[in-house]
Amino acid sequence: MFLQKTLYACLFIILYSFSAAGQEKALSKIDIRDLKEHLKFIASDDLQGRKLGTPVDGLEITANYLAEYAKGIGLKPGSQDYFQEVAMSKFLPGEFEVQVKDKKGKVRFESDESVLLNSNTGMFTCTNENVVLIGFGQEILESDVKGKVVVVAQGNRETFKKGVANRWDFQKEGIKMAQLLKMEPKVILFISDPRDKDNKVLKQVQERFNRERYSLKEDKATNEAPVLVCNPDFADALMGSRGDYNKYLLEEVEKNTITPVEIADKKFSCELRPHIETVSSKNVVGFIEGSDPELKNEYVVFLAHYDHLGIGKDGDVYNGADDNGSGTVAIMEVAEAFASLEVKPKRSIVFLWVTCEEIGHFGSRYYCDHPVFPLENTVAAINLDMVGRVYDGPRDDVWKDSPKKVKDFDGLYTLSNDVWPELAKINDKKCRELNLVPDTSLPPMFLRASDHYHFHRNGVPILNYATGYHADYHKVGDEVGKINFKKIKRVAELCFLVGYEVGNLENIYTERK
C-alpha cells in the first residue's frame, strides 16, 4: 500500500511538473512585440475606425486579418471560413412631413424638421386625423390615448415650474414614450418647451436621432405608433394662435392636474418615408478542440469586439486603440498560447471576435441567438473590452464620479455574474498569482454594458475584464501611443491561466445544474 501511494504521489508530481512546464511555455507566446504589431495595424488610420459604411471597409479588413491569423496559428474554424455572417437593417430617417389644416383645408402648419424617435415603423401615412392634447402625460388613462393622435409636452409639471427649457432628458422622455406606446395611440407627438426660443431642444434631438440606426435583419418590424418631436409652433397651430400652447401648459401646472383637450376644428396629417437597406458584417470564430472525449463538448469562450466608431465629421479617424483594439489583440495572443500547448485542455476553447458592439452589441447578440457552440454547454464567457490603459494622472479623472475610473498598473475590473460562483474564485486566485488586484465593485448595470451581456442573459457564467474609462474614451485621442502593452500582456496571461484551469476542471456542468 505504501509503495502504491508513493507511485501515485510521484506520478502526480511528474504530471504537475509537465503541466506547469507546458503552461510556462504557452505563456511565453504572449509577446509584447506581437501585441504592438497587431494593434498598430488594427488601430491604424488606414482602417478608418473599423465601422460599417466607411469609404475603406476597415471592419471587413480587420475581420479578414483575424481570420487569417486564426488559420495561421492552427485554430479550427468555428463556422465557414471562420466567419459568422451578421445581417442587419440600416435605417435612415429619410423624408417625412407633418401638417395641420383647418376646417376649410387650409394649411396652418407644415414642417419637415420634426424628428422621428423610433426606427422600426417603416412607411407610415395618416391623413386628416383629430388630435388630443394630454399635457405632460402624467396621470392619463388609456381611453385618453388609444387609437388617437396624441400631443404630449416635454418634461413634467415640476421641470416646467423650474424653467428647465433647453434640455431633453433622453432617459425620462424614453420612459414616458414607452408608457404611452403601451396604450396604443396612432401617433405620438412630443412638443419641445415653448420657452425654448432658439429651438435648442429640437436641435439636440435632431443631432441624436437624425442619423443612421441599425437593427438585426431578423428583428420583426414593430407595429407601434411613430413617435415624433415637433417644435411649439406645431401645437400653437393646433390650438389657434402663437402662445396658446404655453398658456395651456401654464394652466396645467397651476391646476396640478391634466385635462385632455380634443382638437376638433383642426386636422393632422403626416407621411413618413424612411430609407431602410440591408448591410452585413462578420463575427470571427475559431476554436481549439478539447482533449477529453466527453468534456470537449463543453466550451470556454473568449470574446472581444473589434469594431469602433469610424470617421468624425471633420475627417478625423477614431482609431479605438484601447476600445477595443486592446481586447482584440489580447485574445489573439491568448489564442496563440493555447494553440501552442502540446496537450490541449480537456474542454474546447473558443475565440470569438464580435462585430458591431458600438452600434448596439449586434455581433454578440447574433452569436447568442445563433450560437456556433451550444450556450448550455458554454461553461464560461470571458469578455475583454478596453484592457490597455494605465492611470496617467489627473487627466484621466475626466469622469470624476465614474465608478469605473482608470486603474493603476496592478488594478483590473473583474465583473462576474452569480451563475457559477466558482469562476470568480478562480479569477481571484489567478490574479493573486500575477500580482493583479481585482476590483469587483462595479454596479450591476455594467452587466449590460458590453458583449458579455447576451451571454449573461442566456445563463452563461461570465467574466468581464477592463482597465477603466479614460479621457480618450470615444475620442480621437484613443491612439496606439497611449497604450500600455505590458498591461495588456498581464491581462492576456490572466486569461490564459483562468481559461486553462476552467478548461481542465471536472464536473462544471453538473455544478451549474
Coordinates of C-alpha atoms in Angstrom, one line a residue, residues 161-437:
K161 CA -42.1 75.2 -13.0
K162 CA -38.3 75.3 -12.6
G163 CA -38.0 76.7 -16.1
V164 CA -35.8 73.8 -17.5
A165 CA -36.4 74.6 -21.1
N166 CA -33.3 73.9 -23.1
R167 CA -32.5 70.3 -22.3
W168 CA -34.1 67.0 -23.4
D169 CA -33.8 64.2 -20.8
F170 CA -33.4 61.1 -23.0
Q171 CA -34.0 58.7 -20.2
K172 CA -37.1 60.3 -18.7
E173 CA -38.7 61.0 -22.1
G174 CA -37.9 57.5 -23.2
I175 CA -39.8 56.1 -20.2
K176 CA -42.8 58.4 -21.0
M177 CA -42.7 57.3 -24.6
A178 CA -42.7 53.6 -23.6
Q179 CA -45.7 54.1 -21.2
L180 CA -47.7 55.9 -23.9
L181 CA -46.9 53.3 -26.6
K182 CA -48.4 50.6 -24.3
M183 CA -51.7 52.5 -24.6
E184 CA -51.7 52.0 -28.4
P185 CA -52.0 55.5 -29.8
K186 CA -52.0 56.1 -33.5
V187 CA -49.2 58.7 -33.4
I188 CA -47.3 60.4 -30.5
L189 CA -46.1 64.0 -31.0
F190 CA -43.7 65.3 -28.3
I191 CA -43.6 69.1 -28.2
S192 CA -40.5 70.9 -27.0
D193 CA -40.7 73.5 -24.4
P194 CA -42.4 76.7 -25.7
R195 CA -39.9 78.9 -23.8
D196 CA -37.0 77.4 -25.8
K197 CA -36.9 80.3 -28.3
D198 CA -33.8 79.1 -30.1
N199 CA -35.1 75.5 -30.6
K200 CA -32.1 74.1 -28.8
V201 CA -34.0 71.0 -27.7
L202 CA -35.1 70.2 -31.2
K203 CA -31.6 70.6 -32.4
Q204 CA -30.3 68.4 -29.6
V205 CA -32.8 65.6 -30.5
Q206 CA -32.0 66.0 -34.2
E207 CA -28.4 65.5 -33.5
R208 CA -29.1 62.2 -31.7
F209 CA -31.8 60.7 -33.9
N210 CA -31.4 62.1 -37.5
R211 CA -28.7 59.7 -38.2
E212 CA -28.3 56.1 -39.3
R213 CA -29.6 53.4 -36.9
Y214 CA -29.4 49.7 -37.0
S215 CA -31.3 46.6 -36.0
L216 CA -30.7 42.9 -36.7
K217 CA -32.2 42.0 -40.1
E218 CA -34.3 39.2 -38.5
D219 CA -35.9 41.6 -36.0
K220 CA -39.6 41.7 -36.6
A221 CA -40.9 45.0 -37.7
T222 CA -43.0 46.6 -35.0
N223 CA -46.4 48.0 -35.5
E224 CA -46.0 50.5 -32.8
A225 CA -47.0 54.1 -33.4
P226 CA -44.5 56.5 -34.8
V227 CA -43.1 59.0 -32.2
L228 CA -42.1 62.5 -33.4
V229 CA -40.7 65.5 -31.8
C230 CA -42.1 68.9 -33.0
N231 CA -41.5 72.5 -32.1
P232 CA -44.1 74.5 -30.2
D233 CA -45.3 76.2 -33.5
F234 CA -47.0 73.0 -34.3
A235 CA -49.0 73.0 -31.1
D236 CA -49.9 76.7 -31.4
A237 CA -51.2 75.9 -34.9
L238 CA -53.5 73.2 -33.4
M239 CA -54.8 75.5 -30.7
G240 CA -55.3 78.6 -32.7
S241 CA -52.5 81.2 -32.4
R242 CA -49.0 81.8 -31.2
G243 CA -48.6 81.4 -27.4
D244 CA -51.8 79.3 -26.9
Y245 CA -49.8 76.2 -26.1
N246 CA -47.7 77.9 -23.5
K247 CA -50.9 79.2 -21.8
Y248 CA -52.4 75.7 -21.8
L249 CA -49.3 74.3 -20.1
L250 CA -49.3 77.1 -17.5
E251 CA -52.9 76.3 -16.7
E252 CA -52.0 72.6 -16.3
V253 CA -49.2 73.5 -13.9
E254 CA -51.5 75.8 -11.9
K255 CA -54.2 73.1 -11.6
N256 CA -51.6 70.4 -10.9
T257 CA -53.7 68.0 -12.9
I258 CA -54.3 67.1 -16.6
T259 CA -57.2 67.9 -18.7
P260 CA -57.1 66.2 -22.1
V261 CA -58.1 68.6 -24.8
E262 CA -59.7 67.3 -28.0
I263 CA -58.9 69.4 -31.1
A264 CA -61.9 69.1 -33.3
D265 CA -61.5 72.1 -35.7
K266 CA -58.0 71.1 -36.9
K267 CA -56.8 68.1 -38.7
F268 CA -53.4 66.4 -38.6
S269 CA -51.6 64.6 -41.4
C270 CA -48.2 63.0 -41.6
E271 CA -46.2 60.9 -44.0
L272 CA -43.0 59.0 -43.2
R273 CA -40.8 57.6 -45.9
P274 CA -37.6 56.3 -44.1
H275 CA -34.8 54.6 -46.0
I276 CA -34.0 51.0 -45.0
E277 CA -31.2 49.0 -46.5
T278 CA -29.6 45.6 -45.7
V279 CA -26.0 45.6 -44.5
S280 CA -23.8 42.9 -43.1
S281 CA -20.7 42.3 -41.1
K282 CA -19.0 39.2 -39.6
N283 CA -18.2 37.6 -36.3
V284 CA -14.9 35.7 -36.5
V285 CA -14.9 32.3 -34.7
G286 CA -12.1 29.9 -34.2
F287 CA -11.5 27.2 -31.6
I288 CA -9.2 24.6 -30.2
E289 CA -10.8 21.2 -29.7
G290 CA -10.6 19.8 -26.2
S291 CA -8.5 16.7 -25.5
D292 CA -11.1 14.8 -23.4
P293 CA -13.6 12.7 -25.5
E294 CA -16.6 13.9 -23.4
L295 CA -15.5 17.3 -22.0
K296 CA -14.5 18.6 -25.4
N297 CA -18.2 19.2 -25.9
E298 CA -18.1 21.9 -23.3
Y299 CA -16.7 25.3 -24.1
V300 CA -14.8 28.2 -22.6
V301 CA -15.3 31.3 -24.8
F302 CA -13.0 34.3 -25.0
L303 CA -14.5 37.3 -26.8
A304 CA -13.8 40.9 -27.7
H305 CA -15.4 43.3 -30.1
Y306 CA -13.2 44.5 -33.0
D307 CA -15.3 47.4 -34.3
H308 CA -15.0 51.1 -33.3
L309 CA -16.5 54.5 -34.3
G310 CA -15.2 55.2 -37.8
I311 CA -14.6 58.8 -39.0
G312 CA -15.8 62.0 -37.5
K313 CA -17.5 64.8 -39.3
D314 CA -14.2 66.7 -39.5
G315 CA -12.4 63.7 -41.1
D316 CA -10.5 62.6 -38.0
V317 CA -10.2 58.9 -37.6
Y318 CA -11.4 57.3 -34.3
N319 CA -8.8 54.6 -34.1
G320 CA -10.0 52.9 -31.0
A321 CA -6.7 51.5 -29.9
D322 CA -8.0 50.8 -26.4
D323 CA -11.6 50.5 -27.4
N324 CA -11.4 47.7 -28.4
G325 CA -8.2 47.1 -30.2
S326 CA -6.6 46.2 -26.9
G327 CA -9.1 43.4 -26.2
T328 CA -8.9 42.2 -29.8
V329 CA -5.2 41.7 -29.8
A330 CA -5.1 40.3 -26.3
I331 CA -7.2 37.3 -27.2
M332 CA -5.2 36.9 -30.4
E333 CA -2.2 36.2 -28.1
V334 CA -4.3 34.1 -25.7
A335 CA -5.3 32.0 -28.7
E336 CA -1.7 31.5 -29.8
A337 CA -0.8 30.5 -26.2
F338 CA -3.5 27.8 -26.2
A339 CA -2.6 26.7 -29.7
S340 CA 1.0 26.1 -28.7
L341 CA 0.1 23.6 -25.9
E342 CA 1.2 20.0 -26.7
V343 CA -1.6 18.7 -24.5
K344 CA -4.8 20.8 -25.0
P345 CA -7.2 21.5 -22.2
K346 CA -10.0 18.9 -21.7
R347 CA -12.6 21.4 -22.8
S348 CA -12.7 23.2 -26.1
I349 CA -11.5 26.8 -26.1
V350 CA -13.4 29.2 -28.4
F351 CA -12.1 32.6 -29.6
L352 CA -14.8 34.9 -30.7
W353 CA -14.2 38.4 -32.2
V354 CA -17.6 40.1 -32.4
T355 CA -18.7 42.9 -34.7
C356 CA -20.8 46.0 -34.2
E357 CA -20.7 46.4 -30.4
E358 CA -20.5 50.1 -30.7
I359 CA -23.8 50.4 -32.6
G360 CA -25.8 48.0 -30.4
H361 CA -24.0 44.8 -29.4
F362 CA -25.3 43.2 -32.6
G363 CA -22.4 40.7 -33.1
S364 CA -22.6 39.2 -29.6
R365 CA -26.4 39.2 -29.7
Y366 CA -26.5 37.4 -33.0
Y367 CA -24.0 34.8 -31.8
C368 CA -26.0 34.1 -28.7
D369 CA -29.2 33.9 -30.7
H370 CA -27.5 31.6 -33.2
P371 CA -24.6 30.0 -31.2
V372 CA -21.9 28.2 -33.1
F373 CA -21.4 26.1 -29.9
P374 CA -24.3 25.4 -27.6
L375 CA -24.7 28.0 -24.9
E376 CA -26.0 25.3 -22.5
N377 CA -22.6 23.7 -22.8
T378 CA -20.6 27.0 -22.5
V379 CA -19.1 27.0 -19.1
A380 CA -17.6 30.5 -19.2
A381 CA -17.6 33.5 -21.4
I382 CA -14.7 35.9 -20.8
N383 CA -15.1 39.3 -22.4
L384 CA -12.2 41.8 -22.8
D385 CA -13.3 45.4 -23.5
M386 CA -10.7 48.1 -23.0
V387 CA -7.7 46.5 -21.3
G388 CA -4.8 48.6 -22.5
R389 CA -4.6 51.8 -20.4
V390 CA -3.0 52.6 -17.0
Y391 CA -3.9 55.7 -15.0
D392 CA -1.7 58.6 -16.1
G393 CA -2.6 61.3 -13.6
P394 CA -5.4 63.9 -13.2
R395 CA -6.1 63.9 -16.9
D396 CA -7.8 60.5 -16.6
D397 CA -10.1 61.8 -13.9
V398 CA -12.3 63.5 -16.5
W399 CA -15.2 61.4 -15.3
K400 CA -14.8 62.2 -11.6
D401 CA -18.0 60.5 -10.5
S402 CA -17.5 57.4 -12.6
P403 CA -17.4 54.0 -10.8
K404 CA -15.0 52.8 -13.5
K405 CA -12.0 55.1 -13.4
V406 CA -8.8 54.0 -15.0
K407 CA -6.8 51.6 -12.9
D408 CA -3.1 51.7 -12.0
F409 CA -0.7 49.1 -13.3
D410 CA -1.8 46.4 -10.9
G411 CA -5.6 47.1 -10.9
L412 CA -8.2 45.4 -13.0
Y413 CA -12.0 45.5 -13.1
T414 CA -13.3 41.9 -13.0
L415 CA -17.0 41.7 -13.3
S416 CA -18.8 38.4 -12.9
N417 CA -22.4 37.1 -12.5
D418 CA -23.6 34.6 -10.0
V419 CA -24.4 31.7 -12.4
W420 CA -21.3 29.8 -11.3
P421 CA -19.6 31.5 -8.3
E422 CA -16.5 29.3 -8.6
L423 CA -15.5 31.2 -11.7
A424 CA -14.9 34.4 -9.6
K425 CA -12.9 32.4 -7.1
I426 CA -10.7 31.0 -9.8
N427 CA -10.2 34.5 -11.2
D428 CA -9.2 35.9 -7.8
K429 CA -6.7 33.1 -7.3
K430 CA -5.1 33.7 -10.7
C431 CA -5.0 37.4 -10.1
R432 CA -3.0 36.8 -6.9
E433 CA -0.6 34.6 -8.8
L434 CA 0.1 37.5 -11.2
N435 CA 0.0 40.2 -8.5
L436 CA -3.1 41.8 -10.1
V437 CA -5.6 43.5 -7.8

